Tab-separated table of C-alpha atoms in Angstrom:
chain	number	residue	atom	x	y	z
G	119	UNK	CA	-3.715	3.765	-28.436
G	120	UNK	CA	-6.239	2.812	-31.116
G	121	UNK	CA	-5.224	3.015	-34.751
G	122	UNK	CA	-6.962	2.793	-38.121
G	123	UNK	CA	-6.206	-0.786	-39.100
G	124	UNK	CA	-6.828	-1.507	-42.781
G	125	UNK	CA	-4.149	-4.150	-43.412
G	126	UNK	CA	-3.712	-6.602	-40.513
G	127	UNK	CA	-6.287	-9.039	-41.874
G	128	UNK	CA	-4.285	-9.530	-45.091
G	129	UNK	CA	-0.746	-8.862	-43.860
G	130	UNK	CA	0.716	-11.905	-45.656
G	131	UNK	CA	-0.702	-10.820	-49.026
G	132	UNK	CA	0.418	-7.259	-48.324
G	133	UNK	CA	3.994	-8.458	-47.829
G	134	UNK	CA	3.865	-10.500	-51.046
G	135	UNK	CA	2.278	-8.042	-53.445
G	136	UNK	CA	3.427	-4.531	-52.546
G	137	UNK	CA	5.818	-2.702	-54.923
G	138	UNK	CA	9.412	-2.126	-53.823
G	139	UNK	CA	10.969	1.255	-53.225
G	140	UNK	CA	13.809	2.294	-55.565
G	141	UNK	CA	17.332	2.330	-54.203
G	142	UNK	CA	17.646	5.924	-55.463
G	143	UNK	CA	15.240	6.926	-52.689
G	144	UNK	CA	17.482	5.495	-49.975
G	145	UNK	CA	20.617	6.905	-51.596
G	146	UNK	CA	19.065	10.350	-51.518
G	147	UNK	CA	17.943	10.039	-47.911
G	148	UNK	CA	21.451	9.000	-46.899
G	149	UNK	CA	22.932	11.948	-48.790
G	150	UNK	CA	20.838	14.486	-46.859
G	151	UNK	CA	21.182	12.872	-43.446
G	152	UNK	CA	24.144	14.351	-41.521
G	153	UNK	CA	24.689	11.051	-39.673
G	154	UNK	CA	23.984	7.393	-40.471
G	155	UNK	CA	23.829	5.666	-37.109
G	156	UNK	CA	20.096	5.075	-36.635
G	157	UNK	CA	17.025	5.373	-38.854
G	158	UNK	CA	13.397	4.876	-37.836
G	159	UNK	CA	11.032	3.361	-40.397
G	160	UNK	CA	7.699	4.450	-38.951
G	161	UNK	CA	4.635	2.342	-39.876
G	162	UNK	CA	6.952	-0.153	-41.517
G	163	UNK	CA	4.243	-2.542	-42.705
G	164	UNK	CA	6.134	-5.506	-44.169
G	165	UNK	CA	9.528	-3.889	-43.652
G	166	UNK	CA	10.321	-3.028	-47.274
G	167	UNK	CA	11.602	0.458	-46.540
G	168	UNK	CA	13.403	-0.728	-43.423
G	169	UNK	CA	15.448	-3.201	-45.461
G	170	UNK	CA	16.300	-0.458	-47.954
G	171	UNK	CA	17.509	1.805	-45.158
G	172	UNK	CA	19.945	-0.852	-43.863
G	173	UNK	CA	22.095	-0.271	-46.968
G	174	UNK	CA	22.999	3.194	-45.694
G	175	UNK	CA	22.361	3.258	-41.932
G	176	UNK	CA	24.122	1.253	-39.231
G	177	UNK	CA	20.857	0.153	-37.669
G	178	UNK	CA	17.132	0.611	-38.200
G	179	UNK	CA	14.188	0.613	-35.841
G	180	UNK	CA	10.997	-0.419	-37.650
G	181	UNK	CA	7.671	0.005	-35.881
G	182	UNK	CA	4.083	-0.636	-36.813
G	183	UNK	CA	0.856	-0.534	-34.843
G	184	UNK	CA	-0.171	-3.868	-36.374
G	185	UNK	CA	1.300	-7.008	-34.796
G	186	UNK	CA	0.288	-8.974	-37.885
G	187	UNK	CA	2.278	-6.665	-40.139
G	188	UNK	CA	5.347	-6.985	-37.919
G	189	UNK	CA	5.010	-10.785	-37.972
G	190	UNK	CA	5.090	-10.699	-41.789
G	191	UNK	CA	8.042	-8.304	-42.038
G	192	UNK	CA	11.341	-9.305	-43.626
G	193	UNK	CA	13.886	-10.276	-40.971
G	194	UNK	CA	17.292	-8.581	-40.930
G	195	UNK	CA	19.855	-8.547	-38.129
G	196	UNK	CA	20.276	-4.793	-38.501
G	197	UNK	CA	16.553	-4.126	-38.023
G	198	UNK	CA	14.804	-4.026	-34.648
G	199	UNK	CA	11.089	-4.594	-35.198
G	200	UNK	CA	8.481	-3.856	-32.584
G	201	UNK	CA	4.779	-3.095	-32.328
G	202	UNK	CA	4.122	0.553	-31.529
G	203	UNK	CA	1.927	3.356	-32.853
G	204	UNK	CA	3.576	6.199	-34.727
G	205	UNK	CA	2.584	8.641	-32.012
G	206	UNK	CA	4.196	6.671	-29.140
G	207	UNK	CA	7.226	4.812	-30.480
G	208	UNK	CA	9.130	4.148	-27.214
G	209	UNK	CA	12.331	5.180	-29.037
G	210	UNK	CA	14.904	7.062	-26.966
G	211	UNK	CA	14.775	10.848	-27.190
G	212	UNK	CA	17.260	12.584	-29.504
G	213	UNK	CA	18.547	9.247	-30.821
G	214	UNK	CA	17.394	9.075	-34.454
G	215	UNK	CA	19.192	10.496	-37.494
G	216	UNK	CA	16.365	9.967	-39.992
G	217	UNK	CA	12.672	9.129	-39.842
G	218	UNK	CA	11.014	7.681	-42.928
G	219	UNK	CA	7.236	7.432	-43.206
G	220	UNK	CA	6.503	5.585	-46.444
G	221	UNK	CA	2.871	5.639	-47.650
G	222	UNK	CA	1.480	5.906	-44.124
G	223	UNK	CA	1.369	9.494	-42.868
G	224	UNK	CA	-2.312	9.851	-43.769
G	225	UNK	CA	-3.254	7.304	-41.081
G	226	UNK	CA	-1.594	9.219	-38.212
G	227	UNK	CA	-2.760	11.739	-35.657
G	228	UNK	CA	-0.497	14.348	-37.218
G	229	UNK	CA	-0.021	16.676	-34.266
G	230	UNK	CA	0.865	13.792	-31.952
G	231	UNK	CA	3.185	12.200	-34.497
G	232	UNK	CA	5.028	15.433	-35.224
G	233	UNK	CA	5.545	15.894	-31.479
G	234	UNK	CA	6.979	12.376	-31.324
G	235	UNK	CA	9.220	13.048	-34.328
G	236	UNK	CA	10.646	16.159	-32.631
G	237	UNK	CA	11.296	14.133	-29.496
G	238	UNK	CA	13.236	11.264	-31.095
G	239	UNK	CA	15.212	13.167	-33.759
G	240	UNK	CA	18.714	14.449	-33.166
G	241	UNK	CA	19.482	18.045	-34.027
G	242	UNK	CA	19.604	18.383	-37.822
G	243	UNK	CA	17.730	15.078	-38.046
G	244	UNK	CA	15.620	14.407	-41.117
G	245	UNK	CA	11.894	13.638	-41.377
G	246	UNK	CA	11.041	12.164	-44.791
G	247	UNK	CA	7.524	11.329	-45.926
G	248	UNK	CA	6.764	9.568	-49.201
G	249	UNK	CA	3.563	8.712	-51.018
G	250	UNK	CA	2.513	7.101	-54.267
G	251	UNK	CA	-0.782	7.080	-56.091
G	252	UNK	CA	-2.400	4.903	-58.765
G	253	UNK	CA	-0.137	2.739	-60.907
G	254	UNK	CA	0.643	3.316	-64.587
G	255	UNK	CA	1.073	0.605	-67.256
G	256	UNK	CA	-0.318	1.702	-70.631
G	257	UNK	CA	-3.091	3.992	-71.815
G	258	UNK	CA	-5.663	1.233	-72.369
G	259	UNK	CA	-4.859	-0.677	-69.199
G	260	UNK	CA	-4.660	2.476	-67.104
G	261	UNK	CA	-8.153	3.456	-68.215
G	262	UNK	CA	-9.596	0.169	-66.946
G	263	UNK	CA	-7.759	0.347	-63.626
G	264	UNK	CA	-8.659	4.003	-63.107
G	265	UNK	CA	-12.349	3.127	-63.537
G	266	UNK	CA	-11.951	0.341	-60.977
G	267	UNK	CA	-10.228	2.767	-58.613
G	268	UNK	CA	-12.739	5.592	-59.012
G	269	UNK	CA	-16.050	3.789	-59.559
G	270	UNK	CA	-15.851	0.222	-58.245
G	271	UNK	CA	-13.769	0.737	-55.115
G	272	UNK	CA	-14.188	4.516	-54.934
G	273	UNK	CA	-16.963	4.528	-52.297
G	274	UNK	CA	-14.875	2.287	-50.043
G	275	UNK	CA	-11.742	4.406	-49.803
G	276	UNK	CA	-11.340	6.050	-46.377
G	277	UNK	CA	-11.332	9.854	-46.342
G	278	UNK	CA	-7.596	9.880	-45.575
G	279	UNK	CA	-7.010	8.728	-49.149
G	280	UNK	CA	-7.538	12.340	-50.251
G	281	UNK	CA	-4.192	13.213	-48.655
G	282	UNK	CA	-2.443	10.621	-50.820
G	283	UNK	CA	-4.131	11.872	-53.982
G	284	UNK	CA	-2.742	15.345	-53.289
G	285	UNK	CA	0.782	13.917	-52.714
G	286	UNK	CA	0.553	15.209	-49.116
G	287	UNK	CA	0.758	18.777	-50.395
G	288	UNK	CA	-1.967	19.836	-47.960
G	289	UNK	CA	-0.004	18.654	-44.919
G	290	UNK	CA	2.215	21.262	-43.272
G	291	UNK	CA	5.454	19.803	-41.939
G	292	UNK	CA	6.684	21.195	-38.601
G	293	UNK	CA	10.293	21.599	-39.809
G	294	UNK	CA	11.990	23.701	-42.511
G	295	UNK	CA	11.599	21.847	-45.813
G	296	UNK	CA	13.937	20.899	-48.609
G	297	UNK	CA	12.640	21.006	-52.208
G	298	UNK	CA	10.250	18.089	-52.923
G	299	UNK	CA	11.416	15.314	-55.213
G	300	UNK	CA	9.870	12.613	-57.361
G	301	UNK	CA	11.115	9.081	-57.929
G	302	UNK	CA	9.544	6.108	-59.722
G	303	UNK	CA	8.751	2.728	-58.253
G	304	UNK	CA	8.871	-0.015	-60.898
G	305	UNK	CA	7.934	-3.686	-61.013
G	306	UNK	CA	7.709	-6.317	-63.753
G	307	UNK	CA	4.453	-8.127	-63.029
G	308	UNK	CA	2.121	-10.436	-64.903
G	309	UNK	CA	-1.652	-10.129	-64.656
G	310	UNK	CA	-1.898	-12.528	-61.695
G	311	UNK	CA	0.603	-10.486	-59.681
G	312	UNK	CA	-1.287	-7.306	-60.499
G	313	UNK	CA	-4.470	-8.933	-59.216
G	314	UNK	CA	-2.704	-9.807	-55.959
G	315	UNK	CA	-1.665	-6.193	-55.530
G	316	UNK	CA	-5.136	-4.814	-56.238
G	317	UNK	CA	-6.567	-7.150	-53.608
G	318	UNK	CA	-4.287	-5.537	-50.991
G	319	UNK	CA	-6.029	-2.185	-51.445
G	320	UNK	CA	-7.926	-1.286	-48.290
G	321	UNK	CA	-10.890	-0.271	-50.434
G	322	UNK	CA	-10.934	-3.657	-52.177
G	323	UNK	CA	-11.004	-5.439	-48.831
G	324	UNK	CA	-13.840	-3.213	-47.632
G	325	UNK	CA	-15.751	-3.900	-50.855
G	326	UNK	CA	-15.406	-7.660	-50.294
G	327	UNK	CA	-16.561	-7.356	-46.680
G	328	UNK	CA	-19.583	-5.240	-47.656
G	329	UNK	CA	-20.678	-6.989	-50.855
G	330	UNK	CA	-19.574	-10.548	-50.241
G	331	UNK	CA	-17.605	-11.042	-53.458
G	332	UNK	CA	-14.243	-10.064	-54.910
G	333	UNK	CA	-14.475	-7.276	-57.542
G	334	UNK	CA	-10.969	-8.071	-58.802
G	335	UNK	CA	-12.264	-11.273	-60.408
G	336	UNK	CA	-14.405	-9.418	-62.944
G	337	UNK	CA	-11.718	-6.761	-63.355
G	338	UNK	CA	-9.254	-9.459	-64.433
G	339	UNK	CA	-11.672	-10.605	-67.127
G	340	UNK	CA	-11.889	-7.058	-68.431
G	341	UNK	CA	-8.129	-6.531	-68.266
G	342	UNK	CA	-7.488	-9.844	-69.975
G	343	UNK	CA	-8.904	-8.444	-73.207
G	344	UNK	CA	-6.182	-5.774	-73.363
G	345	UNK	CA	-3.398	-7.621	-71.539
G	346	UNK	CA	-3.752	-10.667	-73.857
G	347	UNK	CA	-1.370	-13.254	-72.364
G	348	UNK	CA	-1.913	-13.167	-68.573
G	349	UNK	CA	1.549	-14.680	-68.007
G	350	UNK	CA	3.240	-11.819	-69.848
G	351	UNK	CA	5.095	-9.484	-67.502
G	352	UNK	CA	4.649	-5.768	-68.063
G	353	UNK	CA	6.438	-2.835	-66.497
G	354	UNK	CA	4.319	-1.131	-63.851
G	355	UNK	CA	5.207	2.314	-62.536
G	356	UNK	CA	4.104	4.260	-59.489
G	357	UNK	CA	5.219	7.918	-59.294
G	358	UNK	CA	6.693	8.359	-55.813
G	359	UNK	CA	6.618	11.788	-54.173
G	360	UNK	CA	8.971	12.770	-51.362
G	361	UNK	CA	8.830	15.640	-48.892
G	362	UNK	CA	11.612	16.245	-46.387
G	363	UNK	CA	11.900	18.439	-43.295
G	364	UNK	CA	15.005	19.014	-41.177
G	365	UNK	CA	14.776	19.567	-37.423
G	366	UNK	CA	16.590	22.695	-36.183
G	367	UNK	CA	16.635	22.943	-32.378
G	368	UNK	CA	18.961	25.946	-32.322
C-alpha cells in the first residue's frame, strides 16, 4: 500500500529535533483505558509516543509505513516495532486496549484506518488522536516564525495540513466521543535546536528540493536579531489537542 511519505529522507533529524509529548497525556490515556495490556502507537515515527505509553501499558506495538522512521526509533524491550501502514497493521483482531495516533491522522485513508481500528480494538477500547500546530515562544519571535510558516513555506505545505490547523475538528470519529482536551508540549531549546526542528517540517524539505537552498538559514539571521544570544535556551510551547473515541460493540 502506497503512503504519503514526507519524512523518510530526514528520519534521523526528525528523531533528534521533534518535541516530546507531556507525561500528562499518557497519564490521561491510561486513566480512560479500561485495560492496560496492549497499546498501539500508529504512525509512530521516531517512537516518542510509544516510549511514553510504556509507562502505563504492559506492552506497545509501534508501526510506521516508513522503514527509515522505524530504523531511527528509540529501542525499548516493551515496544515491538514493525513497518506497516495504518490501514493494514497486521495486529491481531480484538487485541488492543488503546490506539494512539499522534500528529499523523491527516496522512491516512480515514475510512480504511477507522475500519482497521474497529478490527484491532477490544470492546470499550480507546482511539485517541492528537495534533499540535505552530509553536509559541514570545510575541516578537512568534511573528517571525508565523511569517515563515505562512509565506515562506506556505505554498509547500500539503493540503492535509488544513486538518491539523483545524485541530482535526472537521474529522468525524466513528466511535462515541469523550470531551476534547488540551495539553501543552514544552521544550527548552536554543536557536540552533529550533533551526533543526524547523528543518524537519515537510514544507521546509519541499522548499529545499524545489528551490535548491535552505530557507531556514536566512530565517535564523532574522530571528537572531530578537533572540540575541543564539546559545540561550528559551521555553517553546506547542498547544496539543486531543480527541478520544471509545468503541462500543454492544
